[in-house]
CSV table of C-alpha atoms in Angstrom, one decimal:
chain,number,residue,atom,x,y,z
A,1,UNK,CA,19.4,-87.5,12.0
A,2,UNK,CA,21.3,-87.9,15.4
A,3,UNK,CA,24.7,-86.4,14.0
A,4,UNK,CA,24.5,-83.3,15.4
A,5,UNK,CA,27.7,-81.7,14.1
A,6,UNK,CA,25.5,-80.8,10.7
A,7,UNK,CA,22.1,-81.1,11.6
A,8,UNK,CA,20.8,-77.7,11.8
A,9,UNK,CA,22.8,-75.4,8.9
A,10,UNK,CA,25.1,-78.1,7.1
A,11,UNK,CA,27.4,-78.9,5.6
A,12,UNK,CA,24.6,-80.3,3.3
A,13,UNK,CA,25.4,-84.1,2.8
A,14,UNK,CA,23.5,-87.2,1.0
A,15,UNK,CA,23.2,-90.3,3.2
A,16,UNK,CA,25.1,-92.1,0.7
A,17,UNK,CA,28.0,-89.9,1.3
A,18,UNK,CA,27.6,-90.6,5.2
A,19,UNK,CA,26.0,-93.7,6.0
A,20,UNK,CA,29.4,-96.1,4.8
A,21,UNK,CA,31.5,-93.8,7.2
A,22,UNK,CA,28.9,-94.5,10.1
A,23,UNK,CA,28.7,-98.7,9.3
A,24,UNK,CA,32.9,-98.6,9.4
A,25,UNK,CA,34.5,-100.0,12.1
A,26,UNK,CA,37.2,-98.4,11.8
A,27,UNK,CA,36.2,-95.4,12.7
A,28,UNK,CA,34.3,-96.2,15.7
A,29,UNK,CA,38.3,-96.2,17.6
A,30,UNK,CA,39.6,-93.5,19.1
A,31,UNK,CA,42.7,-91.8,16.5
A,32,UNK,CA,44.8,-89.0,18.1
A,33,UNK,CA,45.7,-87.7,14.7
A,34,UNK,CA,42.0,-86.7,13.5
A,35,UNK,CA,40.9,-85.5,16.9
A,36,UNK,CA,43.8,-83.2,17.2
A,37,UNK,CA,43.1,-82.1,13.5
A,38,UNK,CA,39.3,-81.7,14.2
A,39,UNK,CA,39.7,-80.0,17.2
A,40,UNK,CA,42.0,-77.3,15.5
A,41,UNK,CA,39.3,-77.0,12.6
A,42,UNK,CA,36.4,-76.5,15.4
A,43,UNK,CA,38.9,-73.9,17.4
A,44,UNK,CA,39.2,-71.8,13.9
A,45,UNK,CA,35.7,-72.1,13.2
A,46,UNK,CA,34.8,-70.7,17.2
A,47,UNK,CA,37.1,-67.7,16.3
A,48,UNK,CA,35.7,-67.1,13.4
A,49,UNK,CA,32.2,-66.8,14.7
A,50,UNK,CA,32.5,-65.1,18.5
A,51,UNK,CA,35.8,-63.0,17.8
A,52,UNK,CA,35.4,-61.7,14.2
A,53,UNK,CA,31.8,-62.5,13.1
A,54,UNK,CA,30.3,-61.6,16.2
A,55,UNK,CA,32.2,-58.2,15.9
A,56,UNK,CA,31.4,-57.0,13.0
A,57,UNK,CA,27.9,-57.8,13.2
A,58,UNK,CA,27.8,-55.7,16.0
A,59,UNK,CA,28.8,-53.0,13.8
A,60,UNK,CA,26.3,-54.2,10.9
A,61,UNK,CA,23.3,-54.3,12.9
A,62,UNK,CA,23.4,-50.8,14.3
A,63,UNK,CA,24.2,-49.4,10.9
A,64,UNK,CA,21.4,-51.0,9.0
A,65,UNK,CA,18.7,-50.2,12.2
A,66,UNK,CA,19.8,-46.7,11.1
A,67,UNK,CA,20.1,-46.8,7.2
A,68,UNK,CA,17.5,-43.7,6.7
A,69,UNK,CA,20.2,-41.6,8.3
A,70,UNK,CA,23.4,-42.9,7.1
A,71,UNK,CA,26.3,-40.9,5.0
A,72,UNK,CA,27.6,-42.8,2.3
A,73,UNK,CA,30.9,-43.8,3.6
A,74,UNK,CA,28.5,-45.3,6.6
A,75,UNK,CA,26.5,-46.9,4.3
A,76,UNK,CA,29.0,-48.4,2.1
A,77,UNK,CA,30.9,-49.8,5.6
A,78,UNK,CA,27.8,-51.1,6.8
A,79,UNK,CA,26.8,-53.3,3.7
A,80,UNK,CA,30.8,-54.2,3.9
A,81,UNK,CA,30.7,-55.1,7.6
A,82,UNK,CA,27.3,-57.7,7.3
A,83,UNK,CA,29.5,-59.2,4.0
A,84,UNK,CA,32.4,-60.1,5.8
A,85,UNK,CA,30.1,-61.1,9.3
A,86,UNK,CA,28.3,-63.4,7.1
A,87,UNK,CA,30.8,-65.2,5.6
A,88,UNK,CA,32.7,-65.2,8.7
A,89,UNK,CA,29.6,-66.5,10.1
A,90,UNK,CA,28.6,-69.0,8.4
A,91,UNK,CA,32.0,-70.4,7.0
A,92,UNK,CA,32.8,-70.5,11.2
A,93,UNK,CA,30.0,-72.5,11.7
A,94,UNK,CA,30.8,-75.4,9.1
A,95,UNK,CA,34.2,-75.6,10.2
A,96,UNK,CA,33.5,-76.1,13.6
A,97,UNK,CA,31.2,-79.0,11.8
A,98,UNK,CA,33.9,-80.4,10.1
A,99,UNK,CA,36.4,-80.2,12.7
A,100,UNK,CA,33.4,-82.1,15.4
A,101,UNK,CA,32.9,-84.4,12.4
A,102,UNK,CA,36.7,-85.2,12.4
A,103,UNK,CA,36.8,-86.0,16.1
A,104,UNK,CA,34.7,-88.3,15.5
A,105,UNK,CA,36.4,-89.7,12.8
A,106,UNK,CA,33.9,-88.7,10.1
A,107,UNK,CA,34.7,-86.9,7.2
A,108,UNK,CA,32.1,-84.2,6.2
A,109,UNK,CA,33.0,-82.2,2.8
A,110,UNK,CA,34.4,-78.8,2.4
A,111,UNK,CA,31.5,-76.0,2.5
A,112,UNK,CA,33.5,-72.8,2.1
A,113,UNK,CA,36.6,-72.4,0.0
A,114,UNK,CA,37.4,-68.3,0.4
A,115,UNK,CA,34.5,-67.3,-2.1
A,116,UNK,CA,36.0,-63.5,-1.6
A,117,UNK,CA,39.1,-64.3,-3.7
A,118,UNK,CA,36.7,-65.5,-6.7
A,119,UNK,CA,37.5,-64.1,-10.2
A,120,UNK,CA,34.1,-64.1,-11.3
A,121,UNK,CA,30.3,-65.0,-10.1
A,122,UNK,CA,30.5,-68.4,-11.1
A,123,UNK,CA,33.4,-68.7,-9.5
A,124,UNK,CA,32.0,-67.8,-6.8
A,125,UNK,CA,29.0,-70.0,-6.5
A,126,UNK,CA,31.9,-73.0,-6.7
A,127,UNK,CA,33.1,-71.3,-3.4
A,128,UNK,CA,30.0,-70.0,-1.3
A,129,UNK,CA,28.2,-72.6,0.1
A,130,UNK,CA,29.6,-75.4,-1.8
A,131,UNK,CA,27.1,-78.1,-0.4
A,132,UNK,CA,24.3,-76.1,-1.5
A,133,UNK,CA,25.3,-75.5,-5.1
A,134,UNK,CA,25.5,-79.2,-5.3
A,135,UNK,CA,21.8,-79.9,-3.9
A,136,UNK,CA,21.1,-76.8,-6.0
A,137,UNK,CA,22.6,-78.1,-9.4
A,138,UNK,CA,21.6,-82.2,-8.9
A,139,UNK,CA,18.0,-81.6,-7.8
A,140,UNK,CA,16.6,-78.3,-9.8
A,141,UNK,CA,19.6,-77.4,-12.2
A,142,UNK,CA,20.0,-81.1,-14.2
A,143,UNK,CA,16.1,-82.3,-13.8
A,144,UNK,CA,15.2,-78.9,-15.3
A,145,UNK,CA,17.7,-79.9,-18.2
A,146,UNK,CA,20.5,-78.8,-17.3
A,147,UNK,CA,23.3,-78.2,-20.0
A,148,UNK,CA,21.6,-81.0,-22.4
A,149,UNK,CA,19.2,-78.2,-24.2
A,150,UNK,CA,19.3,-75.5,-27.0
A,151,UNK,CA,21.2,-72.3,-25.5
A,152,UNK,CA,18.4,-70.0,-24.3
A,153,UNK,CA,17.2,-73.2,-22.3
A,154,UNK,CA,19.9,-73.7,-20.5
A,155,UNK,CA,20.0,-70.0,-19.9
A,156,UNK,CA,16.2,-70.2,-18.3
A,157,UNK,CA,17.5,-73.3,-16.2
A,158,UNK,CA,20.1,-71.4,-14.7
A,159,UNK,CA,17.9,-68.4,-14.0
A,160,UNK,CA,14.9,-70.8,-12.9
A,161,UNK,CA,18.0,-72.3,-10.6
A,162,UNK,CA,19.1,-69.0,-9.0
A,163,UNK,CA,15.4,-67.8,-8.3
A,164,UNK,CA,15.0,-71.2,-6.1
A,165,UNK,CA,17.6,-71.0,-4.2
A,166,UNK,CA,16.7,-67.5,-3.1
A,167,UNK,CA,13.1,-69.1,-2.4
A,168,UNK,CA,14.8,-71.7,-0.6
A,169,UNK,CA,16.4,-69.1,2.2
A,170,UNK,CA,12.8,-67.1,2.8
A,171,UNK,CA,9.8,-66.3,1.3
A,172,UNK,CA,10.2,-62.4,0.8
A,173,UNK,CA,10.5,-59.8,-2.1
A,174,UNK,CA,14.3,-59.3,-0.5
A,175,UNK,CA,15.7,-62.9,-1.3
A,176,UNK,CA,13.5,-63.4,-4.7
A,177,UNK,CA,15.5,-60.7,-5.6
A,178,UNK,CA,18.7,-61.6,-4.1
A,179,UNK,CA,18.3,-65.2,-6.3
A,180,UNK,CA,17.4,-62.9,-9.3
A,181,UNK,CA,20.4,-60.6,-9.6
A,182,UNK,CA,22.6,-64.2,-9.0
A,183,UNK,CA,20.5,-65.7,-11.8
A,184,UNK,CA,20.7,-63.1,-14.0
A,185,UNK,CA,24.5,-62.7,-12.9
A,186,UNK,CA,25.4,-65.7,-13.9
A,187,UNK,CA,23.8,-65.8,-16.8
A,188,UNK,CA,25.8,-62.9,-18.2
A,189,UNK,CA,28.4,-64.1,-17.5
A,190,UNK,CA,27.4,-67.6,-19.3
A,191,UNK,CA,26.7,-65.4,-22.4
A,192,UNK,CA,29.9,-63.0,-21.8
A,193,UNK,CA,31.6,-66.2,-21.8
A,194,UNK,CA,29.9,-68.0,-25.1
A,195,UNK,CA,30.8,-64.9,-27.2
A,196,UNK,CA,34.8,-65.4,-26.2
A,197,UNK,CA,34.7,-61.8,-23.9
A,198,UNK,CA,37.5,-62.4,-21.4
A,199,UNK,CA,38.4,-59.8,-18.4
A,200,UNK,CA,41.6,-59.6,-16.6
A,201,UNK,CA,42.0,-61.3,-13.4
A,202,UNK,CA,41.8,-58.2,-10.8
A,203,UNK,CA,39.4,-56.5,-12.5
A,204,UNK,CA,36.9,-59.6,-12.7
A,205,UNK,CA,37.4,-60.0,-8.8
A,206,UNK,CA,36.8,-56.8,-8.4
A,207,UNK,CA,33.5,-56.4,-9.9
A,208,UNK,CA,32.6,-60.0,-8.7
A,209,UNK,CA,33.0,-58.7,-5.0
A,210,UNK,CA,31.4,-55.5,-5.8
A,211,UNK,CA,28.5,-57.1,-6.8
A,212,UNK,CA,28.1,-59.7,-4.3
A,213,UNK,CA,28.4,-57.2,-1.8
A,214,UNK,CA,25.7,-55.2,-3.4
A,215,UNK,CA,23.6,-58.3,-3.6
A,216,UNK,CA,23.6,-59.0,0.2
A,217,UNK,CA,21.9,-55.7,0.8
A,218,UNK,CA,18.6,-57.6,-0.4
A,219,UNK,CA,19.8,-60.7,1.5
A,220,UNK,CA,20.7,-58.5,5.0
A,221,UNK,CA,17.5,-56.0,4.5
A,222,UNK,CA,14.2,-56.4,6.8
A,223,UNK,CA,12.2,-55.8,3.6
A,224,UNK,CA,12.0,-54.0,0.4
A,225,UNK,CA,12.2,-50.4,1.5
A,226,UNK,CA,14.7,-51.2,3.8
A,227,UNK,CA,16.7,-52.6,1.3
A,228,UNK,CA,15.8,-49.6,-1.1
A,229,UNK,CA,16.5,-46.8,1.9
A,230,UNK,CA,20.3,-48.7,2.1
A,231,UNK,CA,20.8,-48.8,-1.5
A,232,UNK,CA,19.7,-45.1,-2.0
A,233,UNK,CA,22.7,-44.1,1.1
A,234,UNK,CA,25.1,-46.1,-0.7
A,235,UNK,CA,24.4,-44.3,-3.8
A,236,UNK,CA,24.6,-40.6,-2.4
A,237,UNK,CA,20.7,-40.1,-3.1
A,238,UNK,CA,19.4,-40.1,0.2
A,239,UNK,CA,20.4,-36.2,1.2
A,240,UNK,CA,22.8,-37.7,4.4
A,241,UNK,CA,25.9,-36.7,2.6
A,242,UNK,CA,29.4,-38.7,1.7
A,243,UNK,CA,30.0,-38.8,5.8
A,244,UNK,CA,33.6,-39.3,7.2
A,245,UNK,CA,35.1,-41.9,9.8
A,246,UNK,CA,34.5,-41.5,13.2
A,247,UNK,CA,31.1,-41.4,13.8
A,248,UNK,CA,29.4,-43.2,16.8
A,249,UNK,CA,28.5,-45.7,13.8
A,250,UNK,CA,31.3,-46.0,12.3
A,251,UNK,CA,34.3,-45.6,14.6
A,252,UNK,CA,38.0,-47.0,14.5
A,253,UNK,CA,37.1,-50.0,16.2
A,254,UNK,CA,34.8,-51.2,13.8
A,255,UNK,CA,37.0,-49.8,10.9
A,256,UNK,CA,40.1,-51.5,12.1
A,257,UNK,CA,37.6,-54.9,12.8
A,258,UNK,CA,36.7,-54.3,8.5
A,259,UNK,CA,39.9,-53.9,7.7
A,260,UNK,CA,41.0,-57.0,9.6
A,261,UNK,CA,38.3,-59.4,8.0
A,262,UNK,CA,38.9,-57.9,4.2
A,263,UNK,CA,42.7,-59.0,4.6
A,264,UNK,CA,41.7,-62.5,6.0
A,265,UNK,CA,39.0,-62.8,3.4
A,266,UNK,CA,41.1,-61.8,0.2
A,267,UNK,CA,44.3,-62.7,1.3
A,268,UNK,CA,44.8,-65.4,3.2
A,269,UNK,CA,44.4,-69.1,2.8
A,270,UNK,CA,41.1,-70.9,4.4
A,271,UNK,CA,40.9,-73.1,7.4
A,272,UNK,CA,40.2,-76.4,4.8
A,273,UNK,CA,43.6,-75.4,3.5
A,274,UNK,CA,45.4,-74.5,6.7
A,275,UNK,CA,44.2,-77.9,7.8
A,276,UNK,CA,45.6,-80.0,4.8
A,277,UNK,CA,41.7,-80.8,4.1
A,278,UNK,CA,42.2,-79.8,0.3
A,279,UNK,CA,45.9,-79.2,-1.8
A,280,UNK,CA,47.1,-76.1,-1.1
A,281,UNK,CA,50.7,-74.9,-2.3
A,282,UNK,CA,51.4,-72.4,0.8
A,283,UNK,CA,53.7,-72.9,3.7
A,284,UNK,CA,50.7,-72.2,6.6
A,285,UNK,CA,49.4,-75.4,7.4
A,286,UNK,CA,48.4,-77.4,10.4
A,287,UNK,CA,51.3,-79.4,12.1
A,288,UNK,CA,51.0,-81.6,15.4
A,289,UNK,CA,53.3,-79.9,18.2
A,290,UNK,CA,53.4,-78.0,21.1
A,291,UNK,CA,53.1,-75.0,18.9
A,292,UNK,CA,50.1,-76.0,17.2
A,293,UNK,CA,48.5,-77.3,20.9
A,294,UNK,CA,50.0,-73.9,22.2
A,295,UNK,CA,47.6,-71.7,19.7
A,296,UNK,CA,44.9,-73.4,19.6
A,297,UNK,CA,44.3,-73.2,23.0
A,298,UNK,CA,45.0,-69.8,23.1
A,299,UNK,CA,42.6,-69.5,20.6
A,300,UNK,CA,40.1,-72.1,22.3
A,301,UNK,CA,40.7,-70.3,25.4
A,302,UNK,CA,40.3,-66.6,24.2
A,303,UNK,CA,37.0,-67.5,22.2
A,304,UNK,CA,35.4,-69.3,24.7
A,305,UNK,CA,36.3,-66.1,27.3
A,306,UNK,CA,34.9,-64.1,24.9
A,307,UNK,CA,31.6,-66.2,24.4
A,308,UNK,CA,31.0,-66.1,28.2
A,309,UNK,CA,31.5,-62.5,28.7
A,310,UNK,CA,29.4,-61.1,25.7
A,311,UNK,CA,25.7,-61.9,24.9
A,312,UNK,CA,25.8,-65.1,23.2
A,313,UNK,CA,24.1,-64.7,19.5
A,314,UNK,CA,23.0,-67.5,17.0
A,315,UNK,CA,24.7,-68.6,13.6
A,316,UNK,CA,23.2,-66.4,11.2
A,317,UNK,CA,22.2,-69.3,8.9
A,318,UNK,CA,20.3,-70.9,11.5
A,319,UNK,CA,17.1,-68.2,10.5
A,320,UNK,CA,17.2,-70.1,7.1
């Protein structure tokens, strides 16, 4: 209960997991190696949040405080900007965790491993929140039955699963439903999967990003018609027109800011990787040096400026 680094919003972790690191003696000397590796974790995690979360949520929030007027293309930007601020968000967060956690010479696992490069929903839910799909599938999934039952059972358990977890972040219509369309995603693609259906790679990330996205409306939303008022913009339904770029919501700043996180979200490879947490086959990764002290303490530095001169705002996950 006293180790702050994941008290409040995770990484979710059993005491089991924890409680032989904390009794090792070991780990109660100081080591150079994991506090230089934990500190460059935390400093990724700190940009994450204040220079690229905190951005775009800037952008987010004034586009869904205005979704009755927005054009299409503003809509569409919008639900694309609070995607990319949440996972930037919340993925900051653990890593800053982790990377306390490792300074302390405590291990904490891996909560985020880039879920926006997943080729289909389950995928996904192997890749968003990690921690929670684990509390998820050990303490509702298997004691509901799990995979041990006829095949319309283990369809209801994953449904049943889904709908909890949605439960689990508030109790509203919006994130019943958000749990709903993951339950029901997910069981589609259990069944597209049982009857041999295969899709190719792109197009199967495409539609799984597609759908998330569309999904966090209900998530982002105040309430129902809210969520409705955004979905009907989106859709060209709500009489404010397809819209262009520009626009005091929507202006190159925050366009450029989009553009930035999509690249870093599809493309790149995550801080767990950069780090040499988990294997990873690319040449970016973490090396102790003057370079590596050099930029993250630009990054440190820049962050921490940017945190003092802005208004500071909470971890989104921290309302959950």
């Amino acid at each position: 209960m006293t180790f702050f680094p994941h008290l409040i919003a995770g990484p979710i972790v059993h005491h089991k997991y924890l409680m032989p690191q904390f009794a090792s003696t070991s780990n109660l000397r100081f080591r150079l190696d994991n506090f230089s590796l934990g500190l460059f974790v935390f400093s990724i995690g700190l940009v994450k949040k204040v220079l690229i979360a905190d951005n775009l949520g800037h952008w987010a929030n004034a586009g869904y405080a205005s979704e009755q007027t927005l054009t299409m293309i503003e809509s569409w930007s919008t639900s694309l900007l609070y995607s990319f601020q949440l996972y930037f968000d919340f993925s900051g967060y653990s890593d800053m965790a982790i990377g306390m956690g490792l300074m302390f010479n405590i291990s904490l696992p891996q909560n985020f491993n880039s879920p926006y490069q997943a080729k289909n929903i389950q995928d996904f839910w192997r890749r968003w929140h990690m921690t929670l799909s684990s509390w998820l599938r050990d303490y509702i999934y298997i004691p509901l039955g799990g995979k041990r039952a006829a095949l319309p059972r283990i369809y209801f358990n994953l449904f049943a699963t889904f709908l909890i977890g949605g439960i689990w972040h508030g109790a509203g219509w919006t994130f019943l439903i958000w749990g709903a369309l993951h339950g029901a995603a997910v069981v589609l693609h259990r069944c597209w999967q049982d009857i041999g259906l295969r899709l190719p790679s792109w197009l199967g990330w495409g539609l799984t990003f597609l759908f998330v996205n569309f999904a966090w409306v209900f998530f982002r939303a105040e309430d129902l018609p809210a969520a409705q008022r955004m979905l009907s913009s989106m859709s060209g339904l709500s009489g404010g027109g397809i819209g262009g770029t520009g626009s005091a919501l929507l202006p190159l700043e925050a366009l450029l800011s989009l553009g930035l996180a999509s690249l870093l979200a599809f493309l790149a490879p995550n801080s767990q990787q950069i780090a040499g947490l988990v294997p990873h086959q690319g040449r970016l990764r973490f090396r102790e040096g003057l370079i590596a002290a050099a930029l993250v303490g630009f990054a440190f530095f820049y962050a921490l400026v940017a945190q003092i001169q802005n208004t500071p705002s909470d971890f989104l996950y921290f309302n959950f």
